[in-house]
């Protein structure tokens, strides 16, 4: 946890001070900005490991900021909002959020979410296996477990760190159905094992990114309703 850098983006000074002080108290390095514009201006200087991003800000709202951020960075993002409706949650996940936290929240919940996101985006689920199977291939798709990057033919396609974690587990279980609760527990944490929306949106984003690089519409990830997902073994072209 030491030296991990968190950037908080919120236009409310009290919120910035409150979250910043408490994250610093448990060892994080914290930067604060009051707008998306300021985040982009200082992004390279801050170089955050995680961003806490408020949705309801004047000017550029959190959805717009995240969509713009995802064009050049896969840094994990937890969205903060005073609105708890499901549509906002899905919209945030659809544009690339790693998690979603509704105000007001307890410090214990904040710490748990931050720790969970940093743990899953900075660790490997396959450290012991990468030496034997550094690259898993199916069709024109290659998952490089060593570099944690994905390729279609010779072109890399970008996944967020959370999306890559989902892909990695599916790749390590090629041609096997991975149950919803297993994926949710392994990637997001045991407390998310019943929150299927995270997984449904994540799989949809991965599929969309794969298809953007394909001339055919081969479906690499198969859905097993009520059970889980499977990365299919497809013959090489």
PDB file of C-alpha atoms in Angstrom:
ATOM      1  CA  UNK A   1       0.000   0.000   0.000  1.00  0.00           C
ATOM      2  CA  UNK A   2       2.902   2.361   0.681  1.00  0.00           C
ATOM      3  CA  UNK A   3       3.712   4.834  -2.085  1.00  0.00           C
ATOM      4  CA  UNK A   4       0.516   4.070  -3.970  1.00  0.00           C
ATOM      5  CA  UNK A   5      -0.827   7.311  -5.375  1.00  0.00           C
ATOM      6  CA  UNK A   6      -4.511   8.213  -5.348  1.00  0.00           C
ATOM      7  CA  UNK A   7      -6.009  11.252  -7.060  1.00  0.00           C
ATOM      8  CA  UNK A   8      -9.393  12.553  -5.880  1.00  0.00           C
ATOM      9  CA  UNK A   9     -11.461  14.552  -8.383  1.00  0.00           C
ATOM     10  CA  UNK A  10     -14.325  16.456  -6.719  1.00  0.00           C
ATOM     11  CA  UNK A  11     -15.553  20.049  -6.788  1.00  0.00           C
ATOM     12  CA  UNK A  12     -16.494  20.033  -3.076  1.00  0.00           C
ATOM     13  CA  UNK A  13     -13.546  21.187  -0.912  1.00  0.00           C
ATOM     14  CA  UNK A  14     -14.930  19.494   2.225  1.00  0.00           C
ATOM     15  CA  UNK A  15     -15.127  16.147   0.442  1.00  0.00           C
ATOM     16  CA  UNK A  16     -11.591  16.554  -0.887  1.00  0.00           C
ATOM     17  CA  UNK A  17     -10.224  17.346   2.558  1.00  0.00           C
ATOM     18  CA  UNK A  18     -12.146  14.547   4.270  1.00  0.00           C
ATOM     19  CA  UNK A  19     -11.210  11.756   1.866  1.00  0.00           C
ATOM     20  CA  UNK A  20      -7.650  12.985   1.437  1.00  0.00           C
ATOM     21  CA  UNK A  21      -6.923  13.175   5.174  1.00  0.00           C
ATOM     22  CA  UNK A  22      -8.274   9.695   5.817  1.00  0.00           C
ATOM     23  CA  UNK A  23      -6.466   8.034   2.926  1.00  0.00           C
ATOM     24  CA  UNK A  24      -3.216   9.713   3.963  1.00  0.00           C
ATOM     25  CA  UNK A  25      -3.740   8.441   7.508  1.00  0.00           C
ATOM     26  CA  UNK A  26      -3.441   4.835   6.290  1.00  0.00           C
ATOM     27  CA  UNK A  27      -0.393   5.410   4.129  1.00  0.00           C
ATOM     28  CA  UNK A  28      -1.532   6.493   0.677  1.00  0.00           C
ATOM     29  CA  UNK A  29      -0.001   9.384  -1.245  1.00  0.00           C
ATOM     30  CA  UNK A  30      -2.937  11.626  -2.191  1.00  0.00           C
ATOM     31  CA  UNK A  31      -3.444  14.404  -4.732  1.00  0.00           C
ATOM     32  CA  UNK A  32      -6.632  16.411  -5.148  1.00  0.00           C
ATOM     33  CA  UNK A  33      -8.100  18.306  -8.108  1.00  0.00           C
ATOM     34  CA  UNK A  34     -11.441  20.076  -8.403  1.00  0.00           C
ATOM     35  CA  UNK A  35     -12.326  19.386 -12.048  1.00  0.00           C
ATOM     36  CA  UNK A  36     -11.714  17.152 -15.023  1.00  0.00           C
ATOM     37  CA  UNK A  37      -9.806  19.930 -16.739  1.00  0.00           C
ATOM     38  CA  UNK A  38      -7.399  20.158 -13.796  1.00  0.00           C
ATOM     39  CA  UNK A  39      -6.990  16.365 -13.765  1.00  0.00           C
ATOM     40  CA  UNK A  40      -5.942  16.311 -17.422  1.00  0.00           C
ATOM     41  CA  UNK A  41      -3.600  19.262 -16.957  1.00  0.00           C
ATOM     42  CA  UNK A  42      -1.809  17.548 -14.056  1.00  0.00           C
ATOM     43  CA  UNK A  43      -2.243  13.878 -15.026  1.00  0.00           C
ATOM     44  CA  UNK A  44       1.355  13.189 -16.070  1.00  0.00           C
ATOM     45  CA  UNK A  45       2.704  15.002 -13.028  1.00  0.00           C
ATOM     46  CA  UNK A  46       0.403  13.170 -10.599  1.00  0.00           C
ATOM     47  CA  UNK A  47       0.738   9.751 -12.327  1.00  0.00           C
ATOM     48  CA  UNK A  48      -1.964   8.168 -10.136  1.00  0.00           C
ATOM     49  CA  UNK A  49      -2.385   4.475  -9.368  1.00  0.00           C
ATOM     50  CA  UNK A  50      -6.092   5.064  -8.729  1.00  0.00           C
ATOM     51  CA  UNK A  51      -8.591   7.881  -9.302  1.00  0.00           C
ATOM     52  CA  UNK A  52     -11.651   8.621  -7.177  1.00  0.00           C
ATOM     53  CA  UNK A  53     -13.907  10.517  -9.576  1.00  0.00           C
ATOM     54  CA  UNK A  54     -17.061  12.408  -8.616  1.00  0.00           C
ATOM     55  CA  UNK A  55     -19.867  12.276 -11.169  1.00  0.00           C
ATOM     56  CA  UNK A  56     -21.789  15.455 -10.391  1.00  0.00           C
ATOM     57  CA  UNK A  57     -19.375  18.269 -11.192  1.00  0.00           C
ATOM     58  CA  UNK A  58     -20.009  21.524 -13.054  1.00  0.00           C
ATOM     59  CA  UNK A  59     -18.722  21.720 -16.606  1.00  0.00           C
ATOM     60  CA  UNK A  60     -17.347  18.293 -17.480  1.00  0.00           C
ATOM     61  CA  UNK A  61     -19.219  15.692 -15.423  1.00  0.00           C
ATOM     62  CA  UNK A  62     -17.607  12.472 -14.264  1.00  0.00           C
ATOM     63  CA  UNK A  63     -18.958  10.387 -17.144  1.00  0.00           C
ATOM     64  CA  UNK A  64     -17.447  12.743 -19.708  1.00  0.00           C
ATOM     65  CA  UNK A  65     -14.144  12.889 -17.822  1.00  0.00           C
ATOM     66  CA  UNK A  66     -13.899   9.102 -17.601  1.00  0.00           C
ATOM     67  CA  UNK A  67     -14.754   8.601 -21.263  1.00  0.00           C
ATOM     68  CA  UNK A  68     -12.025  11.078 -22.224  1.00  0.00           C
ATOM     69  CA  UNK A  69      -9.579   9.489 -19.750  1.00  0.00           C
ATOM     70  CA  UNK A  70     -10.124   6.017 -21.218  1.00  0.00           C
ATOM     71  CA  UNK A  71      -8.865   7.235 -24.599  1.00  0.00           C
ATOM     72  CA  UNK A  72      -5.313   7.364 -23.252  1.00  0.00           C
ATOM     73  CA  UNK A  73      -5.174   5.653 -19.837  1.00  0.00           C
ATOM     74  CA  UNK A  74      -6.313   2.435 -18.181  1.00  0.00           C
ATOM     75  CA  UNK A  75      -5.722   3.741 -14.651  1.00  0.00           C
ATOM     76  CA  UNK A  76      -8.369   2.224 -12.323  1.00  0.00           C
ATOM     77  CA  UNK A  77     -11.251   4.543 -11.432  1.00  0.00           C
ATOM     78  CA  UNK A  78     -13.822   4.427  -8.653  1.00  0.00           C
ATOM     79  CA  UNK A  79     -16.763   6.720  -9.363  1.00  0.00           C
ATOM     80  CA  UNK A  80     -18.302   8.690  -6.489  1.00  0.00           C
ATOM     81  CA  UNK A  81     -21.883   9.896  -6.633  1.00  0.00           C
ATOM     82  CA  UNK A  82     -24.773  11.028  -4.506  1.00  0.00           C
ATOM     83  CA  UNK A  83     -27.123   9.227  -6.895  1.00  0.00           C
ATOM     84  CA  UNK A  84     -27.790   5.552  -6.292  1.00  0.00           C
ATOM     85  CA  UNK A  85     -29.961   4.613  -9.261  1.00  0.00           C
ATOM     86  CA  UNK A  86     -28.912   1.592 -11.314  1.00  0.00           C
ATOM     87  CA  UNK A  87     -28.762   3.534 -14.581  1.00  0.00           C
ATOM     88  CA  UNK A  88     -25.938   5.749 -13.308  1.00  0.00           C
ATOM     89  CA  UNK A  89     -24.042   2.693 -12.107  1.00  0.00           C
ATOM     90  CA  UNK A  90     -24.358   0.944 -15.461  1.00  0.00           C
ATOM     91  CA  UNK A  91     -23.382   4.107 -17.338  1.00  0.00           C
ATOM     92  CA  UNK A  92     -20.270   4.460 -15.205  1.00  0.00           C
ATOM     93  CA  UNK A  93     -19.269   0.843 -15.765  1.00  0.00           C
ATOM     94  CA  UNK A  94     -19.992   1.177 -19.483  1.00  0.00           C
ATOM     95  CA  UNK A  95     -17.522   4.019 -19.902  1.00  0.00           C
ATOM     96  CA  UNK A  96     -14.820   2.135 -18.011  1.00  0.00           C
ATOM     97  CA  UNK A  97     -15.221   2.574 -14.252  1.00  0.00           C
ATOM     98  CA  UNK A  98     -13.763  -0.187 -12.098  1.00  0.00           C
ATOM     99  CA  UNK A  99     -16.133   0.392  -9.198  1.00  0.00           C
ATOM    100  CA  UNK A 100     -18.893   2.687  -7.987  1.00  0.00           C
ATOM    101  CA  UNK A 101     -19.402   4.176  -4.533  1.00  0.00           C
ATOM    102  CA  UNK A 102     -22.536   6.040  -3.437  1.00  0.00           C
ATOM    103  CA  UNK A 103     -22.387   9.008  -1.053  1.00  0.00           C
ATOM    104  CA  UNK A 104     -22.641   9.047   1.879  1.00  0.00           C
ATOM    105  CA  UNK A 105     -20.255   6.165   2.486  1.00  0.00           C
ATOM    106  CA  UNK A 106     -18.420   4.975   5.568  1.00  0.00           C
ATOM    107  CA  UNK A 107     -14.646   5.119   5.822  1.00  0.00           C
ATOM    108  CA  UNK A 108     -14.554   1.338   6.176  1.00  0.00           C
ATOM    109  CA  UNK A 109     -16.413   0.980   2.872  1.00  0.00           C
ATOM    110  CA  UNK A 110     -14.147   3.517   1.156  1.00  0.00           C
ATOM    111  CA  UNK A 111     -10.999   1.783   2.393  1.00  0.00           C
ATOM    112  CA  UNK A 112     -12.339  -1.630   1.381  1.00  0.00           C
ATOM    113  CA  UNK A 113     -13.200  -0.479  -2.153  1.00  0.00           C
ATOM    114  CA  UNK A 114      -9.856   1.283  -2.629  1.00  0.00           C
ATOM    115  CA  UNK A 115      -7.899  -1.694  -1.320  1.00  0.00           C
ATOM    116  CA  UNK A 116      -9.893  -4.119  -3.468  1.00  0.00           C
ATOM    117  CA  UNK A 117      -9.423  -2.159  -6.701  1.00  0.00           C
ATOM    118  CA  UNK A 118      -5.705  -1.629  -6.141  1.00  0.00           C
ATOM    119  CA  UNK A 119      -5.187  -5.263  -5.189  1.00  0.00           C
ATOM    120  CA  UNK A 120      -6.924  -6.673  -8.251  1.00  0.00           C
ATOM    121  CA  UNK A 121      -5.410  -4.229 -10.733  1.00  0.00           C
ATOM    122  CA  UNK A 122      -1.834  -4.565  -9.491  1.00  0.00           C
ATOM    123  CA  UNK A 123      -1.616  -8.302  -8.947  1.00  0.00           C
ATOM    124  CA  UNK A 124      -1.674 -11.329 -11.177  1.00  0.00           C
ATOM    125  CA  UNK A 125      -3.994 -14.273 -10.801  1.00  0.00           C
ATOM    126  CA  UNK A 126      -1.535 -16.451 -12.673  1.00  0.00           C
ATOM    127  CA  UNK A 127       1.986 -15.692 -11.444  1.00  0.00           C
ATOM    128  CA  UNK A 128       2.739 -19.369 -10.917  1.00  0.00           C
ATOM    129  CA  UNK A 129       1.503 -20.314 -14.383  1.00  0.00           C
ATOM    130  CA  UNK A 130       2.935 -17.637 -16.643  1.00  0.00           C
ATOM    131  CA  UNK A 131       6.353 -19.302 -16.903  1.00  0.00           C
ATOM    132  CA  UNK A 132       4.810 -22.378 -18.515  1.00  0.00           C
ATOM    133  CA  UNK A 133       2.106 -20.660 -20.575  1.00  0.00           C
ATOM    134  CA  UNK A 134       3.231 -17.064 -21.234  1.00  0.00           C
ATOM    135  CA  UNK A 135       0.878 -16.634 -24.210  1.00  0.00           C
ATOM    136  CA  UNK A 136      -2.554 -18.192 -24.692  1.00  0.00           C
ATOM    137  CA  UNK A 137      -3.896 -18.170 -28.263  1.00  0.00           C
ATOM    138  CA  UNK A 138      -7.313 -18.760 -29.722  1.00  0.00           C
ATOM    139  CA  UNK A 139      -8.019 -17.862 -33.334  1.00  0.00           C
ATOM    140  CA  UNK A 140      -6.319 -14.523 -34.006  1.00  0.00           C
ATOM    141  CA  UNK A 141      -6.541 -13.546 -30.342  1.00  0.00           C
ATOM    142  CA  UNK A 142      -3.457 -13.765 -28.099  1.00  0.00           C
ATOM    143  CA  UNK A 143      -3.380 -13.120 -24.347  1.00  0.00           C
ATOM    144  CA  UNK A 144       0.162 -12.464 -23.130  1.00  0.00           C
ATOM    145  CA  UNK A 145       0.155 -13.394 -19.452  1.00  0.00           C
ATOM    146  CA  UNK A 146       3.665 -12.107 -18.950  1.00  0.00           C
ATOM    147  CA  UNK A 147       3.141  -8.547 -20.182  1.00  0.00           C
ATOM    148  CA  UNK A 148      -0.612  -8.532 -19.400  1.00  0.00           C
ATOM    149  CA  UNK A 149      -1.478  -7.371 -22.907  1.00  0.00           C
ATOM    150  CA  UNK A 150      -3.860  -8.668 -25.551  1.00  0.00           C
ATOM    151  CA  UNK A 151      -3.399  -8.814 -29.299  1.00  0.00           C
ATOM    152  CA  UNK A 152      -5.448  -9.532 -32.404  1.00  0.00           C
ATOM    153  CA  UNK A 153      -3.026 -10.519 -35.141  1.00  0.00           C
ATOM    154  CA  UNK A 154      -0.281  -7.909 -34.768  1.00  0.00           C
ATOM    155  CA  UNK A 155      -2.461  -5.204 -33.273  1.00  0.00           C
ATOM    156  CA  UNK A 156      -2.791  -4.661 -29.540  1.00  0.00           C
ATOM    157  CA  UNK A 157      -6.239  -3.870 -28.199  1.00  0.00           C
ATOM    158  CA  UNK A 158      -6.439  -1.990 -24.950  1.00  0.00           C
ATOM    159  CA  UNK A 159      -8.258  -3.352 -21.911  1.00  0.00           C
ATOM    160  CA  UNK A 160      -8.582  -1.698 -18.535  1.00  0.00           C
ATOM    161  CA  UNK A 161      -6.763  -3.545 -15.785  1.00  0.00           C
ATOM    162  CA  UNK A 162     -10.043  -4.948 -14.483  1.00  0.00           C
ATOM    163  CA  UNK A 163     -11.085  -6.073 -17.962  1.00  0.00           C
ATOM    164  CA  UNK A 164      -7.708  -7.741 -18.420  1.00  0.00           C
ATOM    165  CA  UNK A 165      -8.177  -9.623 -15.151  1.00  0.00           C
ATOM    166  CA  UNK A 166     -11.462 -11.030 -16.467  1.00  0.00           C
ATOM    167  CA  UNK A 167      -9.814 -11.995 -19.752  1.00  0.00           C
ATOM    168  CA  UNK A 168      -6.886 -13.622 -17.960  1.00  0.00           C
ATOM    169  CA  UNK A 169      -9.140 -15.897 -15.909  1.00  0.00           C
ATOM    170  CA  UNK A 170     -11.139 -16.872 -18.986  1.00  0.00           C
ATOM    171  CA  UNK A 171      -7.916 -17.567 -20.908  1.00  0.00           C
ATOM    172  CA  UNK A 172      -6.529 -19.750 -18.151  1.00  0.00           C
ATOM    173  CA  UNK A 173      -9.763 -21.738 -18.361  1.00  0.00           C
ATOM    174  CA  UNK A 174      -9.915 -21.924 -22.159  1.00  0.00           C
ATOM    175  CA  UNK A 175     -12.926 -23.989 -23.309  1.00  0.00           C
ATOM    176  CA  UNK A 176     -14.201 -24.228 -19.749  1.00  0.00           C
ATOM    177  CA  UNK A 177     -17.210 -22.369 -18.367  1.00  0.00           C
ATOM    178  CA  UNK A 178     -16.218 -20.027 -15.526  1.00  0.00           C
ATOM    179  CA  UNK A 179     -19.161 -19.397 -13.222  1.00  0.00           C
ATOM    180  CA  UNK A 180     -20.398 -15.871 -12.601  1.00  0.00           C
ATOM    181  CA  UNK A 181     -19.654 -15.979  -8.886  1.00  0.00           C
ATOM    182  CA  UNK A 182     -16.128 -17.268  -9.501  1.00  0.00           C
ATOM    183  CA  UNK A 183     -15.308 -14.428 -11.905  1.00  0.00           C
ATOM    184  CA  UNK A 184     -16.862 -11.829  -9.628  1.00  0.00           C
ATOM    185  CA  UNK A 185     -15.078 -13.148  -6.533  1.00  0.00           C
ATOM    186  CA  UNK A 186     -11.695 -13.479  -8.247  1.00  0.00           C
ATOM    187  CA  UNK A 187     -11.746 -10.124 -10.035  1.00  0.00           C
ATOM    188  CA  UNK A 188     -13.857  -7.798  -7.886  1.00  0.00           C
ATOM    189  CA  UNK A 189     -13.720  -9.626  -4.566  1.00  0.00           C
ATOM    190  CA  UNK A 190     -15.926 -12.034  -2.571  1.00  0.00           C
ATOM    191  CA  UNK A 191     -18.295  -9.252  -1.549  1.00  0.00           C
ATOM    192  CA  UNK A 192     -19.248  -8.805  -5.235  1.00  0.00           C
ATOM    193  CA  UNK A 193     -20.108 -12.444  -5.979  1.00  0.00           C
ATOM    194  CA  UNK A 194     -23.800 -11.663  -6.478  1.00  0.00           C
ATOM    195  CA  UNK A 195     -23.406  -8.323  -8.283  1.00  0.00           C
ATOM    196  CA  UNK A 196     -23.815  -9.623 -11.819  1.00  0.00           C
ATOM    197  CA  UNK A 197     -24.040  -6.138 -13.376  1.00  0.00           C
ATOM    198  CA  UNK A 198     -20.302  -5.581 -12.940  1.00  0.00           C
ATOM    199  CA  UNK A 199     -19.562  -8.753 -14.871  1.00  0.00           C
ATOM    200  CA  UNK A 200     -22.229  -8.285 -17.540  1.00  0.00           C
ATOM    201  CA  UNK A 201     -20.966  -4.807 -18.408  1.00  0.00           C
ATOM    202  CA  UNK A 202     -17.322  -5.891 -18.257  1.00  0.00           C
ATOM    203  CA  UNK A 203     -17.860  -8.795 -20.659  1.00  0.00           C
ATOM    204  CA  UNK A 204     -19.814  -6.541 -23.041  1.00  0.00           C
ATOM    205  CA  UNK A 205     -16.931  -4.049 -23.121  1.00  0.00           C
ATOM    206  CA  UNK A 206     -14.365  -6.793 -23.807  1.00  0.00           C
ATOM    207  CA  UNK A 207     -16.490  -8.223 -26.628  1.00  0.00           C
ATOM    208  CA  UNK A 208     -16.926  -4.791 -28.164  1.00  0.00           C
ATOM    209  CA  UNK A 209     -13.188  -4.135 -28.134  1.00  0.00           C
ATOM    210  CA  UNK A 210     -12.427  -7.509 -29.718  1.00  0.00           C
ATOM    211  CA  UNK A 211     -14.982  -7.018 -32.485  1.00  0.00           C
ATOM    212  CA  UNK A 212     -13.609  -3.583 -33.315  1.00  0.00           C
ATOM    213  CA  UNK A 213     -10.459  -5.362 -34.530  1.00  0.00           C
ATOM    214  CA  UNK A 214     -12.109  -8.230 -36.414  1.00  0.00           C
ATOM    215  CA  UNK A 215     -13.335  -8.366 -39.992  1.00  0.00           C
ATOM    216  CA  UNK A 216     -15.497 -11.391 -39.216  1.00  0.00           C
ATOM    217  CA  UNK A 217     -17.860 -11.501 -36.250  1.00  0.00           C
ATOM    218  CA  UNK A 218     -16.536 -14.651 -34.599  1.00  0.00           C
ATOM    219  CA  UNK A 219     -17.748 -14.785 -30.994  1.00  0.00           C
ATOM    220  CA  UNK A 220     -14.773 -15.512 -28.776  1.00  0.00           C
ATOM    221  CA  UNK A 221     -16.602 -15.317 -25.449  1.00  0.00           C
ATOM    222  CA  UNK A 222     -19.625 -17.576 -25.123  1.00  0.00           C
ATOM    223  CA  UNK A 223     -22.436 -16.880 -22.658  1.00  0.00           C
ATOM    224  CA  UNK A 224     -24.022 -19.658 -20.626  1.00  0.00           C
ATOM    225  CA  UNK A 225     -27.171 -18.039 -19.182  1.00  0.00           C
ATOM    226  CA  UNK A 226     -27.501 -18.465 -15.447  1.00  0.00           C
ATOM    227  CA  UNK A 227     -24.080 -20.096 -15.248  1.00  0.00           C
ATOM    228  CA  UNK A 228     -21.135 -18.116 -16.589  1.00  0.00           C
ATOM    229  CA  UNK A 229     -18.844 -17.376 -19.526  1.00  0.00           C
ATOM    230  CA  UNK A 230     -16.296 -19.316 -21.572  1.00  0.00           C
ATOM    231  CA  UNK A 231     -13.438 -18.224 -23.820  1.00  0.00           C
ATOM    232  CA  UNK A 232     -13.731 -20.476 -26.861  1.00  0.00           C
ATOM    233  CA  UNK A 233     -10.892 -22.231 -28.619  1.00  0.00           C
ATOM    234  CA  UNK A 234     -11.080 -21.114 -32.254  1.00  0.00           C
ATOM    235  CA  UNK A 235      -8.862 -22.594 -35.015  1.00  0.00           C
ATOM    236  CA  UNK A 236      -6.130 -20.358 -36.381  1.00  0.00           C
ATOM    237  CA  UNK A 237      -6.955 -18.627 -39.652  1.00  0.00           C
TER     238      UNK A 237
END
